[in-house]
Amino acid sequence: MSDDTAYVVFTPSGRRGRFEVGTPILECARRLGVDLDSVCGGRGMCGRCKVIVAEGEFPKHQINSGPVSVSRLSAAEEKYDSIRGLNGLRLSCNTKLLADVVIDVPAESQVHKQVVRKRAESRAITLDPVVRPYYVEVDKPDIHHPSGDYQRLAKALKRDWDVTLDDTDLYVLRQLQNVLRAGDWKVTAAVRRSLGKYDEIVGLWPGLKSRLLGAAIDVGTTTVSMQLVDMSAGEVLAVAGAMNPQIRFGEDLISRVSYVMNKPESVVEMAAVVSDCINGLIAETCAVAGAEPTDVIELVLVGNPIMHHLVLGVSPSELGLAPFALATNQEVKVYAEDDLNLNTCIGARAYFLPCIAGHVGADAAAVVLSEGPHLSDEITLLVDVGTNAEIILGNRDRLFAASSPTGPAFEGAEISCGQRAAPGAIERLRIDRETLEARYKVIGCELWSDEGGFEEAVASTGVTGICGSGIIEALGEMFLAGILQKDGVIDGALANRFPVVRPEGETSSYLIRGGERPIRVIQADVRAIQLAKAALYAGARLLMDQMGIDKVDRISLAGAFGSHIDTKYAMLLGMIPDCPLDKVSSAGNAAGTGARIALLNRKARDEIEELTQRIEKIETAVEPLFQEHFMKAIAIPNDSERFPNLERIVNLPRPAESETVQVTRSKVSRRKQRKIRLSDG
Amino acid sequence: MSDDTAYVVFTPSGRRGRFEVGTPILECARRLGVDLDSVCGGRGMCGRCKVIVAEGEFPKHQINSGPVSVSRLSAAEEKYDSIRGLNGLRLSCNTKLLADVVIDVPAESQVHKQVVRKRAESRAITLDPVVRPYYVEVDKPDIHHPSGDYQRLAKALKRDWDVTLDDTDLYVLRQLQNVLRAGDWKVTAAVRRSLGKYDEIVGLWPGLKSRLLGAAIDVGTTTVSMQLVDMSAGEVLAVAGAMNPQIRFGEDLISRVSYVMNKPESVVEMAAVVSDCINGLIAETCAVAGAEPTDVIELVLVGNPIMHHLVLGVSPSELGLAPFALATNQEVKVYAEDDLNLNTCIGARAYFLPCIAGHVGADAAAVVLSEGPHLSDEITLLVDVGTNAEIILGNRDRLFAASSPTGPAFEGAEISCGQRAAPGAIERLRIDRETLEARYKVIGCELWSDEGGFEEAVASTGVTGICGSGIIEALGEMFLAGILQKDGVIDGALANRFPVVRPEGETSSYLIRGGERPIRVIQADVRAIQLAKAALYAGARLLMDQMGIDKVDRISLAGAFGSHIDTKYAMLLGMIPDCPLDKVSSAGNAAGTGARIALLNRKARDEIEELTQRIEKIETAVEPLFQEHFMKAIAIPNDSERFPNLERIVNLPRPAESETVQVTRSKVSRRKQRKIRLSDG
C-alpha cells in the first residue's frame, strides 16, 4: 500500500477498490459500478449522490487512517446544507477520498431503488425509467469554429454522460436556442436511453432540473384515472379520476362502437374528448404536486381494446364484429403532444401496453404485469370485471386469456334498482334468517341501516339504489336465507308469511327498503346476474379446460368491482370456481398499478411485450364448450362443480326435489346470444 | 448438364447461372443478384420486371436449346399487353426458363438505373431512393388465431420483400384497417428502408400502386421552386415556382430576421406561409402530372440558413448576430405533414440538407452535391450569387466555404433603374465604340433594340429597367468603351462629345434608353456593383489564400444570376478570379438539382452529410485579409491580380496616369461595413 492511495468499500453493494487519494467518492462509485445516482454530473447541485461516511464500520485490520478519511465539507456542500439540508450525509461528488473508508449508499441515492408498494404480497417495482435527467454545461458558439447548438449539446451529453444522440426531433431544435441561452449554456436534458439504438432528447430546461414526472393512465369505459409519479423516486405524487367524456357518444362500449360505425369520422372527436379529459387530470395532479404539465416526460396508458383504439384515434369498428381484429396487438409508442394532443413535455412519449386480443385489452396486460401470474408455479385465475370480464389463467408455464360477455349487470346496470358505486348506493347487505328482513350499509356512511343515527347519516345522499357488490351480497343472502331457489326463482310462496317478499304478476320480488323510493330485487334482476355470473364462470372454466385443470390455486379479482366484492358471496353465487377463500383476493387497481410498473421500469415493458405474444388467446364466442359451461352455470352456485371450500364456511341450502332449473334453454340462449352479440358489437 | 436445368445469362450485368427448368426469369435474376425491378412481387401486375429475351446473342457453344427457350406468353402477360402494351418484351415474373437463354434487362427495368441529365458535364444520378413501393397480399384475420392487422401486414412484407418493421407510427394504424379492407387484403406499402435500422411504412394504398412521387424544393428568399419527380423512373414530371410569401414580413433576409427579433412568435406564421406556398406548388405540379398530393412520399428541401430555419419554424435570430450560430449544422429529417403541415402522403418525410455554416446554407450544400467539386482533382470555385454570395472552393483533398456580403445589387436592387429579372428588363447590352450608344435586349423578346420591329415587340411589357446580368454587361461595356474609368468613375469629360453621357451634379450618368422613362446608369449604381463584386471577389480570394493557391481550374456560377450572366463580363468587372473562359460555366439551378439528387439517391445523402462536416468554414466577417482583398478589388477589374485569360479575348483599356482609385478608404469602409452588418443581421 503506497501512501497516495486509499481503499473504499461501498455498502450495501459490497463493491470495493483502491483509488488515488483525492478521488471524489462519486468517481470511485462509478468506476466500481456502484448504483449511485447523479443528475448534475458531480457539480454539487442536485443532491442525488448523497452518501453516509461510515468509517466506524470498517474492519479494524484494514484501517490505516486517522479519523479523517474524507475531505471536509466543501463550499458547495455547505451551500446545499444551508438550503436543502444534508442531515449529516455528504455529497459524494464533493467528498474526496483521503484514507480507507466505508461509504453507505442509502436507498434514495440509488438509481435502481425499489419502490415501496402498499400490498405486502405484490411484486416489487425496481426503478429503471426509460427517461432520465442529465445536467450539462454546453460549449458556447465560436465564430471561428462554427457548429450547431444541437451538435454542441450532443457533444456535452456524450462527454459527461455517454449519451449518444442521432437525428433530433424538430421540437428540440425549435426550443434549443432559447433554452441554451436562458440557462447561460447550462441545461438539463431529459434523455430517453435505448439499448442498441440512439438516445433521444425528450425535454430541455435551463439550469438544473432534477424532478421529472410520469403519468400512468387507465382509460376505462366509464372512468379515466391517472397517477402522477416522480420518475426518480418512483413515488405517486397525486391521483385523480374523471368520468370518461365519451359517455356522451354512448354509455357502454357497444353503443360507442355503433356510433363510430354510423359516423366513422367521429373517431377523431372521441379521441379528442378523452385527450381533453386526460389533460384535465394532468393539470389537476400537477397542481397537487406543485409541478408543471411540461414536467411530465413519459406516459403509460392502458384500457380495453375499444378504449385503446379510441384513445389512439383508430377506429374500433372491427372490434365490434367477428373476427374482432385489432389494428395492432403489439405495444404502441406515440408522441403525447403531436399524436394525442396531450399537454405534457413536448417530446413526451405515450406508451400503450399491448392488447392481448380483440376482447382482452391493454388493461388486462397491465393486470398481468401487476399480479405476475407468469412468475409463479401456482395457477392463478385473474379476473378483471367490467362490462366484459377479462380472464387470465395460468402460471409460469402457460398463460391463457379470454373475455366473457358478462354484460354490465355487475356494474349495477340492467338491475331495476341498480346504480353505479357512488354515495347512497347499498354495498353491503345481510338478511335476518328469521324475519327475512335486510340490513345494509350504503357507500359514504359507516353505519349499518339498523344502527342508531343511520337515517340522519344518509339524509344528504339518501339511499338511492344498489351497486354491483351490493346486488351480489343481496342475492347471496337471499339464497342463504331460502328466498332464492337454486334455479334463481324468488320463492313466491314466502309472500304469505313475509311482507318483504311480494308477488309481482307471475313472479315475485324481495323488498330491501321501503318508503317513497323502495329498493327491491325483482326476478329480472336475478336473471341478469345469473346470466352475467354464468358467462364469467364459463369463461374461467373454458380456460381451465384448455389448461387441463379443474382447480386453481389462487384467484385475484381486479378492478373496482373486485375491490368491493365480498369474495365469499362471489363464490356462493358461482361467479368463480372453488378455491380456498384465503387464496381469493382483490388485486385493487391492478391495471393502474401495471401501468405504473411499465412507467417506472423499462424491462417490465419488454416483459409484457414478450408475454402478450406468448399468452394463448381463447375466443369464447366460437368455443362450443363455452355454451355448455354457460348453461350449467346458470343455477346457484352452479351445476357443474361442488364447492368444498365454500361449504366449509357456509351452509348451502339443500335443494328441494322440485327445485330443478326452470329457465328453459331456448329462453336463456336468446338472452345470452343477444348479450354476446351486443358485447361483441 | 442434366435435362431439367438450363443456363441463363443476363445482360448488361453479365451475371449468369444454371437453374431448374420452369424457374421464372425474375427468380433467376434475384438469385443471381441481377438489378431487376418489381413492385408487385411477381404477380404480373406492375410491369416493372420487363425483359428482352435475346436468344440469338447467346454464344453458340453454350446453346443446347431449340427456338423455345422460355415459356409462352402467360394469361397475365396477354392481359398486360392488351392494356399497357409489352412491345415484344416479356414480364420476367411470368416467363419461365425452358432452355439456355440470354436475357437483356433494359435500363427502365433496373432498380438502380441512371437518370438522364441535360448537361453533359454534370454528374450522373443513380436511382436509389429511400422509399420504394411493395405490393403484398395480407392474411385475413382469423378468429381462432387472433393477431393485429399491422402484424399480418408486417408478416407479408417480411415474407415477400424481407422488409423488417418494428413499431409503427400512429398514422399507419389510423388508416390500416380501411386500406386493407378496401383492397381486399391486397395493398401496396411505401416502405422506407434503412440500413441497420428497422424499415418503416410511409404510406399505404389499396391494390397495386407502382408510381410514387418525390419533391425537390428550393426555398429561396425571393422564390420557392419545386420539381415533382417520379421516384421509380427518376424523371422530373413537373416544375413550378412561386414568390416566397414571407416577403410580406420583409423583402430581404435581414428584414425577416429583424421581424422575428422584434416579434419572436412570428416564426410560426413565417413557417406557415411557406408551407402554404409549398402546398400550392405540390397541388400545381401534381395536377400537371395527373397525380394526387398524397402520392408524394418523400421531400428534400434546401435553402439558405435563414430560410432553412424559418421553414422549420426555428428562430433565425441567432443567425442575425455574431457568432451566427446555427440551431443545427446537420441534416434534419422531419415529418412533412406533422411537422411542416404539408399536404403529402401522411407518412412522408422531409429531408433538409445540412447547412454548412451560419452564412452558407443547405442550398450551397446542394450545389456541392450537384457540381461535385469533391470528386475531382481540379480546383473548382463554386459561386451561388444571391443577396449573399455563397462560395465554395476546393477539390477532392480539401473544400472551403464562405459567404460574402455582396448585398442585393446583383439582383437589380440598389440600382437606380434596377429590377428583378422579368419581362421588360434589359439583360444584354452592347455599346458602339464610336457613338457610345447602347443597343440591348430585354427579357421576353428575341430582338435587339436596333433591329426592326423591336419597339412593337416590347410594346406589351415596355422596357422597364435593367436586371442583374444587364447591369453587369452595361458596366463591362462602359468600361471597354472608355466611359467607365478603372476607378469606377463615369468620365464626365465625354459629356461634351456624346449626348449619352450627362452631367448629374458632381457626377455623371450614362443613358441607355431615352424617352418618358429613361433608363440610365448613374454613378451610385456603379459604386453599388463595385462594392458587391469586390465582396464576392474578396471572398473567393480569401478561400484561395486558405488553400494556398492563386489560380483556380474551373469556375461554376450557380443560381438564376449565374445562369444569365455572360461570364466574360463577370471576369471583366473582376467579380471572379482569372480562369480560362471556357472553364467558367453556369451550373444552372444547381441547388434544385442537388436537392433532386438527394431525393433520388440515398447514398448522396450520406455523401453530403459527411462532406459538410469536412468542409472548412471561413467567416469573412472576422478575417482581416478579407478587408484587404475587398479594398483592392474595388477597382475595375481590380488591383490585386492580372487577368491573362481575359486579356486574351478583350482589349482592356489602359489606365491613364490620372486614373488612380478615387474612392477613399474610409468612405468605402463605412458603406461596406454597413452592408456586412446588414447582411449579417
Coordinates of N, CA, C and O in Angstrom, one line a residue, chain B residues 327-399:
Chain B
A327 N -28.9 26.5 -35.4 CA -29.5 25.6 -34.4 C -28.9 24.2 -34.6 O -28.7 23.5 -33.7
T328 N -28.7 23.8 -35.9 CA -28.1 22.5 -36.1 C -27.3 22.7 -37.4 O -27.7 23.4 -38.4
N329 N -26.1 22.0 -37.5 CA -25.4 22.0 -38.7 C -25.4 20.6 -39.4 O -24.5 20.3 -40.2
Q330 N -26.4 19.8 -39.0 CA -26.5 18.5 -39.6 C -27.8 18.5 -40.4 O -28.7 19.4 -40.3
E331 N -28.0 17.4 -41.2 CA -29.2 17.2 -41.9 C -30.4 17.2 -40.9 O -30.2 16.8 -39.7
V332 N -31.6 17.5 -41.3 CA -32.8 17.5 -40.5 C -33.8 16.7 -41.2 O -34.1 16.8 -42.4
K333 N -34.4 15.7 -40.4 CA -35.4 14.8 -41.0 C -36.7 15.1 -40.2 O -36.7 14.9 -39.0
V334 N -37.7 15.4 -40.9 CA -39.0 15.7 -40.2 C -40.1 15.1 -40.9 O -40.0 14.6 -42.1
Y335 N -41.3 15.0 -40.3 CA -42.5 14.6 -41.0 C -43.1 15.8 -41.8 O -43.3 16.8 -41.2
A336 N -43.3 15.5 -43.0 CA -43.8 16.6 -43.9 C -45.2 17.1 -43.4 O -45.4 18.3 -43.3
E337 N -46.0 16.2 -43.0 CA -47.4 16.6 -42.6 C -47.4 17.1 -41.1 O -47.8 18.2 -40.8
D338 N -46.9 16.3 -40.2 CA -47.0 16.6 -38.8 C -46.1 17.8 -38.5 O -46.5 18.7 -37.7
D339 N -44.9 17.9 -39.0 CA -44.0 18.9 -38.6 C -44.1 20.2 -39.4 O -43.9 21.3 -38.9
L340 N -44.4 20.0 -40.7 CA -44.4 21.2 -41.6 C -45.8 21.5 -42.2 O -45.9 22.4 -43.0
N341 N -46.8 20.7 -41.8 CA -48.2 21.0 -42.3 C -48.2 20.9 -43.8 O -49.0 21.7 -44.4
L342 N -47.5 20.0 -44.4 CA -47.5 19.9 -45.9 C -48.5 18.8 -46.2 O -48.7 17.8 -45.5
N343 N -49.2 19.0 -47.3 CA -50.2 18.1 -47.8 C -49.5 17.0 -48.7 O -49.3 17.3 -49.9
T344 N -49.2 15.9 -48.1 CA -48.5 14.9 -48.8 C -49.0 13.6 -48.3 O -50.0 13.5 -47.6
C345 N -48.4 12.5 -48.8 CA -48.7 11.2 -48.1 C -48.4 11.4 -46.6 O -47.4 12.0 -46.3
I346 N -49.3 10.9 -45.8 CA -49.2 11.3 -44.4 C -47.9 10.9 -43.7 O -47.5 11.6 -42.8
G347 N -47.3 9.9 -44.2 CA -46.0 9.5 -43.5 C -44.8 10.0 -44.2 O -43.7 9.7 -43.9
A348 N -45.0 10.9 -45.2 CA -43.8 11.4 -46.0 C -42.9 12.1 -45.1 O -43.3 12.8 -44.2
R349 N -41.6 12.0 -45.3 CA -40.6 12.7 -44.6 C -40.0 13.8 -45.4 O -40.0 13.7 -46.7
A350 N -39.7 14.9 -44.8 CA -38.9 15.9 -45.5 C -37.5 15.9 -44.9 O -37.3 15.9 -43.7
Y351 N -36.6 15.9 -45.9 CA -35.2 15.9 -45.6 C -34.6 17.2 -45.9 O -34.7 17.6 -47.1
F352 N -34.0 17.9 -45.0 CA -33.2 19.1 -45.2 C -31.8 18.8 -45.3 O -31.2 18.2 -44.4
L353 N -31.2 19.2 -46.4 CA -29.7 19.1 -46.5 C -29.1 19.9 -45.4 O -29.7 20.9 -44.9
P354 N -27.9 19.5 -44.9 CA -27.3 20.3 -43.8 C -26.9 21.6 -44.3 O -26.5 21.8 -45.4
C355 N -27.0 22.6 -43.4 CA -26.3 23.9 -43.6 C -24.8 23.7 -43.4 O -24.4 23.0 -42.5
I356 N -24.0 24.4 -44.1 CA -22.6 24.3 -44.0 C -22.1 25.2 -42.8 O -21.3 24.8 -42.0
A357 N -22.6 26.4 -42.8 CA -22.3 27.3 -41.7 C -23.4 28.3 -41.6 O -24.3 28.3 -42.3
G358 N -23.2 29.3 -40.6 CA -24.2 30.3 -40.4 C -24.6 31.1 -41.6 O -25.7 31.7 -41.6
H359 N -23.7 31.2 -42.5 CA -24.0 32.0 -43.7 C -24.0 31.2 -45.0 O -24.2 31.7 -46.1
V360 N -23.7 29.9 -44.8 CA -23.6 29.0 -46.0 C -24.5 27.9 -45.8 O -24.4 27.0 -45.0
G361 N -25.6 27.9 -46.6 CA -26.8 27.1 -46.3 C -26.8 25.8 -46.9 O -25.9 25.2 -47.5
A362 N -28.0 25.2 -46.8 CA -28.3 23.9 -47.4 C -28.4 24.0 -48.9 O -28.1 23.0 -49.6
D363 N -28.6 25.2 -49.4 CA -28.6 25.4 -50.8 C -27.2 25.3 -51.4 O -27.0 24.6 -52.4
A364 N -26.2 25.8 -50.6 CA -24.8 25.6 -51.0 C -24.4 24.2 -51.0 O -23.7 23.7 -51.8
A365 N -24.9 23.5 -49.9 CA -24.6 22.0 -49.8 C -25.2 21.3 -51.1 O -24.5 20.4 -51.6
A366 N -26.4 21.7 -51.5 CA -27.0 21.1 -52.7 C -26.2 21.4 -53.9 O -26.0 20.6 -54.8
V367 N -25.6 22.6 -54.0 CA -24.8 23.0 -55.2 C -23.6 22.1 -55.2 O -23.2 21.6 -56.2
V368 N -23.0 21.9 -54.0 CA -21.8 21.0 -53.9 C -22.2 19.6 -54.4 O -21.5 19.0 -55.2
L369 N -23.3 19.1 -54.0 CA -23.8 17.8 -54.4 C -24.0 17.7 -55.9 O -23.6 16.7 -56.5
S370 N -24.5 18.7 -56.5 CA -24.8 18.7 -57.9 C -23.5 18.9 -58.7 O -23.3 18.2 -59.7
E371 N -22.6 19.8 -58.3 CA -21.4 20.1 -59.1 C -20.2 19.2 -58.7 O -19.3 19.0 -59.5
G372 N -20.2 18.6 -57.6 CA -19.2 17.6 -57.2 C -17.8 18.0 -57.2 O -16.9 17.3 -57.8
P373 N -17.5 19.2 -56.7 CA -16.1 19.6 -56.7 C -15.2 18.7 -55.9 O -14.0 18.5 -56.2
H374 N -15.8 17.9 -55.0 CA -15.0 17.0 -54.1 C -14.7 15.7 -54.9 O -14.0 14.8 -54.3
L375 N -15.2 15.6 -56.1 CA -14.9 14.3 -56.9 C -13.8 14.5 -57.9 O -13.4 13.5 -58.6
S376 N -13.2 15.7 -57.9 CA -12.2 16.0 -58.9 C -10.9 16.4 -58.4 O -10.8 16.9 -57.2
D377 N -9.8 16.3 -59.2 CA -8.6 16.8 -58.8 C -8.5 18.3 -59.1 O -7.8 19.1 -58.4
E378 N -9.2 18.7 -60.1 CA -9.3 20.1 -60.5 C -9.8 21.0 -59.3 O -10.7 20.5 -58.6
I379 N -9.3 22.2 -59.2 CA -9.8 23.1 -58.2 C -10.9 23.9 -58.7 O -10.8 24.6 -59.7
T380 N -12.1 23.7 -58.1 CA -13.3 24.4 -58.6 C -13.7 25.5 -57.6 O -13.6 25.3 -56.4
L381 N -14.1 26.6 -58.2 CA -14.7 27.7 -57.5 C -16.2 27.7 -57.8 O -16.5 27.9 -59.0
L382 N -17.0 27.4 -56.8 CA -18.4 27.5 -57.0 C -19.0 28.7 -56.3 O -18.7 29.0 -55.2
V383 N -19.8 29.5 -57.1 CA -20.3 30.7 -56.5 C -21.8 30.7 -56.7 O -22.3 30.5 -57.9
D384 N -22.6 30.8 -55.7 CA -24.0 30.9 -55.8 C -24.4 32.3 -55.4 O -24.3 32.7 -54.2
V385 N -24.7 33.1 -56.4 CA -24.9 34.6 -56.1 C -26.4 34.8 -55.8 O -27.3 34.5 -56.5
G386 N -26.6 35.4 -54.6 CA -27.9 35.8 -54.2 C -27.7 37.1 -53.5 O -26.8 37.9 -53.8
T387 N -28.4 37.3 -52.4 CA -28.2 38.5 -51.6 C -26.8 38.4 -50.9 O -26.0 39.3 -50.9
N388 N -26.5 37.2 -50.4 CA -25.2 36.9 -50.1 C -24.6 36.0 -51.2 O -25.4 35.2 -51.7
A389 N -23.4 36.0 -51.4 CA -22.8 35.0 -52.3 C -22.2 33.9 -51.5 O -21.4 34.2 -50.6
E390 N -22.6 32.7 -51.8 CA -22.1 31.6 -51.1 C -21.0 31.0 -52.0 O -21.2 30.8 -53.1
I391 N -19.8 30.8 -51.4 CA -18.6 30.5 -52.2 C -18.0 29.2 -51.6 O -17.8 29.0 -50.4
I392 N -17.8 28.3 -52.6 CA -17.1 27.0 -52.2 C -15.9 26.9 -53.1 O -15.9 27.1 -54.3
L393 N -14.8 26.5 -52.5 CA -13.6 26.3 -53.3 C -12.9 25.0 -52.8 O -12.8 24.7 -51.7
G394 N -12.4 24.3 -53.8 CA -11.6 23.2 -53.5 C -11.7 22.0 -54.5 O -12.2 22.2 -55.6
N395 N -11.1 20.9 -54.0 CA -11.2 19.7 -54.9 C -11.3 18.5 -53.9 O -11.7 18.6 -52.8
R396 N -10.9 17.3 -54.4 CA -11.1 16.1 -53.6 C -10.4 16.1 -52.3 O -10.7 15.4 -51.3
D397 N -9.3 16.9 -52.2 CA -8.5 16.9 -51.0 C -9.1 17.8 -49.9 O -9.2 17.4 -48.8
R398 N -9.4 19.0 -50.3 CA -10.0 20.0 -49.3 C -11.1 20.8 -49.9 O -11.0 21.1 -51.1
L399 N -12.0 21.2 -49.1 CA -13.0 22.1 -49.5 C -13.2 23.2 -48.5 O -13.2 23.0 -47.3

